[in-house]
Amino acid sequence: MDAGDGSTDALRSFSKTSVLFVSISFIILMVISLAWLVFYYVQRFRYAHAKDRLQRRLFNAARKALMRIPTRCLKVGDPELDVDCAVCIDPYQAGDVVRTLPCR
């Protein structure tokens, strides 16, 4: 009977060791997965905000550049009234506000 009790104790000890090993392995895997998810979402958050900042900066630069182009109001008798708009292909009319693009 002593031999049977010894083998049962060895199986219980082996079973406890196996459960402990599997549990620790699972916890380590979960910690690594959680760390990867945190890293992924932090990178995604940083990329999204960098993209938004760049878009705002480009929008402001375009607005500044557009505001630097001089505008004027067309009057009756201006030579530009005889030509069409290059963008919408409509003829200019008196009172239209147009931007004069610089020629280089």
mmCIF file of C-alpha atoms in Angstrom:
data_model
loop_
_atom_site.group_PDB
_atom_site.id
_atom_site.type_symbol
_atom_site.label_atom_id
_atom_site.label_comp_id
_atom_site.label_asym_id
_atom_site.label_seq_id
_atom_site.Cartn_x
_atom_site.Cartn_y
_atom_site.Cartn_z
ATOM 1 C CA MET A 1 0.000 0.000 0.000
ATOM 2 C CA ASP A 2 2.900 2.321 0.564
ATOM 3 C CA ALA A 3 3.969 1.950 -3.064
ATOM 4 C CA GLY A 4 0.509 2.998 -4.270
ATOM 5 C CA ASP A 5 0.494 6.073 -2.038
ATOM 6 C CA GLY A 6 3.921 7.139 -3.315
ATOM 7 C CA SER A 7 2.905 6.974 -6.954
ATOM 8 C CA THR A 8 -0.280 8.922 -6.217
ATOM 9 C CA ASP A 9 1.764 11.637 -4.492
ATOM 10 C CA ALA A 10 4.127 11.745 -7.476
ATOM 11 C CA LEU A 11 1.172 12.114 -9.875
ATOM 12 C CA ARG A 12 -0.339 14.883 -7.745
ATOM 13 C CA SER A 13 3.007 16.667 -7.596
ATOM 14 C CA PHE A 14 3.452 16.267 -11.371
ATOM 15 C CA SER A 15 -0.117 17.468 -11.929
ATOM 16 C CA LYS A 16 0.431 20.550 -9.713
ATOM 17 C CA THR A 17 3.680 21.337 -11.524
ATOM 18 C CA SER A 18 1.978 21.010 -14.907
ATOM 19 C CA VAL A 19 -0.921 23.237 -13.861
ATOM 20 C CA LEU A 20 1.505 25.806 -12.451
ATOM 21 C CA PHE A 21 3.590 25.767 -15.656
ATOM 22 C CA VAL A 22 0.521 26.146 -17.879
ATOM 23 C CA SER A 23 -0.870 28.922 -15.668
ATOM 24 C CA ILE A 24 2.381 30.893 -15.675
ATOM 25 C CA SER A 25 2.740 30.413 -19.441
ATOM 26 C CA PHE A 26 -0.808 31.672 -19.972
ATOM 27 C CA ILE A 27 -0.234 34.716 -17.763
ATOM 28 C CA ILE A 28 2.995 35.557 -19.600
ATOM 29 C CA LEU A 29 1.213 35.196 -22.940
ATOM 30 C CA MET A 30 -1.590 37.487 -21.747
ATOM 31 C CA VAL A 31 0.890 40.123 -20.514
ATOM 32 C CA ILE A 32 2.756 40.059 -23.841
ATOM 33 C CA SER A 33 -0.525 40.311 -25.777
ATOM 34 C CA LEU A 34 -1.723 43.200 -23.622
ATOM 35 C CA ALA A 35 1.605 45.018 -24.030
ATOM 36 C CA TRP A 36 1.412 44.575 -27.808
ATOM 37 C CA LEU A 37 -2.174 45.897 -27.896
ATOM 38 C CA VAL A 38 -1.239 48.946 -25.827
ATOM 39 C CA PHE A 39 1.753 49.625 -28.080
ATOM 40 C CA TYR A 40 -0.386 49.201 -31.217
ATOM 41 C CA TYR A 41 -3.108 51.595 -30.058
ATOM 42 C CA VAL A 42 -0.611 54.183 -28.816
ATOM 43 C CA GLN A 43 1.096 54.135 -32.226
ATOM 44 C CA ARG A 44 -2.270 54.364 -33.978
ATOM 45 C CA PHE A 45 -3.308 57.292 -31.751
ATOM 46 C CA ARG A 46 -0.020 59.106 -32.425
ATOM 47 C CA TYR A 47 -0.321 58.531 -36.184
ATOM 48 C CA ALA A 48 -3.907 59.817 -36.274
ATOM 49 C CA HIS A 49 -3.025 62.966 -34.360
ATOM 50 C CA ALA A 50 0.079 63.602 -36.462
ATOM 51 C CA LYS A 51 -2.052 63.258 -39.585
ATOM 52 C CA ASP A 52 -4.618 65.725 -38.191
ATOM 53 C CA ARG A 53 -1.895 68.237 -37.279
ATOM 54 C CA LEU A 54 -0.377 67.971 -40.754
ATOM 55 C CA GLN A 55 -3.777 68.410 -42.385
ATOM 56 C CA ARG A 56 -4.502 71.522 -40.281
ATOM 57 C CA ARG A 57 -1.075 72.961 -41.052
ATOM 58 C CA LEU A 58 -1.515 72.375 -44.796
ATOM 59 C CA PHE A 59 -5.007 73.890 -44.701
ATOM 60 C CA ASN A 60 -3.708 77.006 -42.943
ATOM 61 C CA ALA A 61 -0.801 77.307 -45.392
ATOM 62 C CA ALA A 62 -3.169 77.025 -48.365
ATOM 63 C CA ARG A 63 -5.493 79.619 -46.853
ATOM 64 C CA LYS A 64 -2.576 82.023 -46.273
ATOM 65 C CA ALA A 65 -1.323 81.520 -49.827
ATOM 66 C CA LEU A 66 -4.808 82.129 -51.214
ATOM 67 C CA MET A 67 -5.227 85.283 -49.150
ATOM 68 C CA ARG A 68 -1.957 86.672 -50.589
ATOM 69 C CA ILE A 69 -3.351 86.584 -54.132
ATOM 70 C CA PRO A 70 -4.873 90.005 -54.815
ATOM 71 C CA THR A 71 -8.587 90.297 -55.578
ATOM 72 C CA ARG A 72 -10.447 92.973 -57.480
ATOM 73 C CA CYS A 73 -13.984 93.723 -58.530
ATOM 74 C CA LEU A 74 -14.653 93.871 -62.269
ATOM 75 C CA LYS A 75 -16.311 96.999 -63.629
ATOM 76 C CA VAL A 76 -18.070 97.787 -66.861
ATOM 77 C CA GLY A 77 -15.485 98.425 -69.560
ATOM 78 C CA ASP A 78 -12.749 96.193 -68.075
ATOM 79 C CA PRO A 79 -11.005 94.118 -70.767
ATOM 80 C CA GLU A 80 -11.498 90.941 -68.677
ATOM 81 C CA LEU A 81 -15.270 91.088 -69.285
ATOM 82 C CA ASP A 82 -14.723 89.894 -72.855
ATOM 83 C CA VAL A 83 -13.118 86.566 -71.811
ATOM 84 C CA ASP A 84 -14.443 83.481 -70.047
ATOM 85 C CA CYS A 85 -13.424 82.103 -66.661
ATOM 86 C CA ALA A 86 -10.837 79.359 -67.097
ATOM 87 C CA VAL A 87 -12.353 77.296 -64.278
ATOM 88 C CA CYS A 88 -16.119 77.393 -64.816
ATOM 89 C CA ILE A 89 -16.071 78.559 -68.477
ATOM 90 C CA ASP A 90 -18.708 81.230 -67.788
ATOM 91 C CA PRO A 91 -18.241 84.765 -69.074
ATOM 92 C CA TYR A 92 -17.231 87.357 -66.498
ATOM 93 C CA GLN A 93 -19.855 89.908 -65.489
ATOM 94 C CA ALA A 94 -19.561 93.377 -64.023
ATOM 95 C CA GLY A 95 -19.373 93.161 -60.232
ATOM 96 C CA ASP A 96 -17.611 89.762 -60.156
ATOM 97 C CA VAL A 97 -14.764 89.528 -57.656
ATOM 98 C CA VAL A 98 -11.775 87.858 -59.294
ATOM 99 C CA ARG A 99 -8.292 86.902 -58.177
ATOM 100 C CA THR A 100 -5.459 88.028 -60.387
ATOM 101 C CA LEU A 101 -2.912 85.235 -60.624
ATOM 102 C CA PRO A 102 0.717 86.307 -60.946
ATOM 103 C CA CYS A 103 2.451 85.380 -64.206
ATOM 104 C CA ARG A 104 5.998 84.068 -63.997
#
